[in-house]
Short mmCIF file of C-alpha atoms in Angstrom, two decimals:
data_model
loop_
_atom_site.label_atom_id
_atom_site.label_comp_id
_atom_site.label_asym_id
_atom_site.label_seq_id
_atom_site.Cartn_x
_atom_site.Cartn_y
_atom_site.Cartn_z
CA MET A 1 3.10 25.21 -34.07
CA ASP A 2 2.93 21.43 -33.80
CA ILE A 3 4.90 20.50 -30.68
CA THR A 4 4.60 17.23 -28.78
CA ILE A 5 6.31 15.76 -25.75
CA HIS A 6 8.75 13.23 -27.14
CA SER A 7 10.71 12.16 -24.09
CA SER A 8 11.43 13.08 -20.52
CA PHE A 9 14.35 12.04 -18.35
CA LEU A 10 14.41 10.38 -14.95
CA PRO A 11 17.53 9.22 -13.15
CA HIS A 12 18.05 5.63 -12.11
CA ASP A 13 20.65 4.19 -9.78
CA ASP A 14 20.00 0.53 -10.59
CA ALA A 15 19.19 -0.36 -14.20
CA ASP A 16 17.78 -3.79 -13.38
CA ALA A 17 15.49 -2.41 -10.67
CA ALA A 18 14.35 0.35 -13.04
CA LEU A 19 13.54 -2.23 -15.73
CA ALA A 20 11.64 -4.39 -13.26
CA PHE A 21 9.55 -1.38 -12.22
CA TYR A 22 8.86 0.31 -15.56
CA ARG A 23 8.72 -2.78 -17.79
CA ASP A 24 7.42 -5.50 -15.49
CA LEU A 25 5.15 -3.53 -13.14
CA LEU A 26 3.98 -0.59 -15.26
CA GLY A 27 3.99 -2.58 -18.51
CA PHE A 28 6.10 -0.13 -20.49
CA GLU A 29 7.97 -1.24 -23.60
CA VAL A 30 11.75 -1.11 -23.65
CA ARG A 31 12.68 0.93 -26.70
CA LEU A 32 16.43 1.31 -26.20
CA ASP A 33 18.92 -0.10 -23.73
CA VAL A 34 22.29 1.51 -24.35
CA GLY A 35 25.45 0.91 -22.38
CA TYR A 36 28.55 3.08 -22.34
CA GLU A 37 31.54 2.79 -20.01
CA GLY A 38 29.64 0.65 -17.50
CA LEU A 39 26.55 2.91 -17.44
CA ARG A 40 23.10 2.30 -18.97
CA TRP A 41 20.53 4.58 -20.55
CA ILE A 42 17.16 2.82 -20.90
CA THR A 43 14.31 4.27 -22.93
CA VAL A 44 10.83 2.98 -22.04
CA GLY A 45 7.35 4.01 -23.06
CA PRO A 46 3.71 3.02 -22.92
CA PRO A 47 2.54 0.49 -25.51
CA GLY A 48 0.64 2.13 -28.34
CA GLN A 49 2.38 5.47 -27.80
CA PRO A 50 5.62 5.13 -29.76
CA ASP A 51 6.26 8.88 -29.79
CA THR A 52 6.28 9.29 -26.00
CA SER A 53 9.18 7.95 -23.95
CA ILE A 54 10.96 8.14 -20.63
CA VAL A 55 14.74 7.96 -20.73
CA LEU A 56 16.07 6.40 -17.53
CA THR A 57 19.54 7.84 -17.13
CA PRO A 58 22.50 7.34 -14.83
CA PRO A 59 22.41 10.26 -12.39
CA ALA A 60 24.77 13.20 -12.53
CA VAL A 61 26.95 12.03 -15.43
CA ASP A 62 26.78 15.29 -17.37
CA PRO A 63 30.37 16.53 -17.71
CA GLY A 64 29.22 20.07 -16.89
CA ILE A 65 28.09 19.11 -13.37
CA THR A 66 30.42 20.01 -10.53
CA ASP A 67 31.28 17.59 -7.74
CA ASP A 68 29.11 19.62 -5.34
CA GLU A 69 26.16 19.47 -7.76
CA ARG A 70 26.70 15.72 -8.24
CA ARG A 71 26.61 15.17 -4.46
CA LEU A 72 23.46 17.30 -4.17
CA ILE A 73 21.70 15.36 -6.95
CA LEU A 74 22.54 12.03 -5.31
CA GLU A 75 21.35 13.35 -1.92
CA MET A 76 18.08 14.57 -3.43
CA MET A 77 17.55 11.24 -5.20
CA ALA A 78 18.06 9.41 -1.89
CA LYS A 79 15.38 11.64 -0.32
CA GLY A 80 13.06 11.25 -3.32
CA THR A 81 13.01 14.97 -4.07
CA TYR A 82 15.03 15.20 -7.28
CA ALA A 83 12.67 14.18 -10.09
CA GLY A 84 9.08 13.21 -10.71
CA LEU A 85 6.54 12.45 -13.36
CA GLN A 86 2.77 12.52 -13.84
CA LEU A 87 1.17 9.44 -15.40
CA ALA A 88 -2.48 8.57 -16.09
CA THR A 89 -4.52 5.39 -16.25
CA ARG A 90 -8.10 4.38 -16.94
CA ASP A 91 -7.96 1.89 -14.02
CA LEU A 92 -6.54 3.79 -11.06
CA ASP A 93 -7.61 1.28 -8.41
CA GLY A 94 -6.34 -1.72 -10.39
CA THR A 95 -3.02 0.00 -11.04
CA PHE A 96 -2.69 0.92 -7.37
CA GLU A 97 -3.51 -2.64 -6.25
CA LYS A 98 -0.91 -4.10 -8.64
CA LEU A 99 1.82 -1.75 -7.41
CA GLN A 100 0.88 -2.23 -3.76
CA ALA A 101 0.89 -6.03 -4.16
CA ALA A 102 4.40 -5.78 -5.66
CA ASP A 103 5.58 -3.86 -2.57
CA ALA A 104 6.18 -0.65 -4.52
CA ASP A 105 6.99 2.36 -2.35
CA VAL A 106 3.48 3.83 -2.06
CA VAL A 107 3.55 7.43 -0.83
CA GLN A 108 -0.18 8.16 -0.99
CA GLU A 109 -3.16 5.87 -1.58
CA PRO A 110 -5.83 6.82 -4.16
CA THR A 111 -7.24 10.16 -3.08
CA GLU A 112 -9.75 12.68 -4.38
CA GLN A 113 -7.61 15.78 -4.62
CA PRO A 114 -9.07 19.25 -3.94
CA TYR A 115 -8.01 20.33 -7.44
CA GLY A 116 -10.41 17.87 -9.05
CA LEU A 117 -8.26 14.81 -9.77
CA ARG A 118 -8.19 11.38 -8.22
CA ASP A 119 -4.67 10.02 -7.98
CA PHE A 120 -2.07 8.22 -5.91
CA ALA A 121 1.67 8.60 -5.46
CA VAL A 122 4.45 6.02 -5.62
CA ARG A 123 8.24 6.18 -5.82
CA ASP A 124 10.23 4.21 -8.37
CA PRO A 125 13.33 2.29 -7.20
CA ALA A 126 15.52 5.41 -7.58
CA GLY A 127 13.17 7.53 -5.46
CA ASN A 128 11.52 9.45 -8.30
CA LEU A 129 8.00 10.47 -7.34
CA LEU A 130 5.28 9.32 -9.73
CA ARG A 131 1.75 10.59 -9.38
CA ILE A 132 -0.68 8.40 -11.26
CA GLN A 133 -4.07 9.94 -11.93
CA GLN A 134 -7.39 8.60 -13.12
CA VAL A 135 -8.13 9.42 -16.75
CA ARG A 136 -11.35 11.39 -16.88
#
């Protein structure tokens, strides 16, 4: 089989804040910015990797979600426990310094983890947890 990761989904609750974080701070390209009935779906991805994307979606808009599930999703987003993503960089310290200087919500500074990786954790504007690790 030849299977790749094409896209993953993260919720956003403020499209402009999401763009400022993913495009302006992380340097991702905007690949699609689609509006529908006052909502926006924004697809971003790392330069040079056109086949890998993150779709930033309005939270809990699936018609199959109940009102209770919608409330739970929004509560979990507010706590930062709903969604997350692992990213990697060749310059962990430089990436950390850039995000810290921009007042990003740093959860953990660069740390040697007991499982053999060096990484740090930050939350995007919607509360999604991103762990950014050093490329080996």
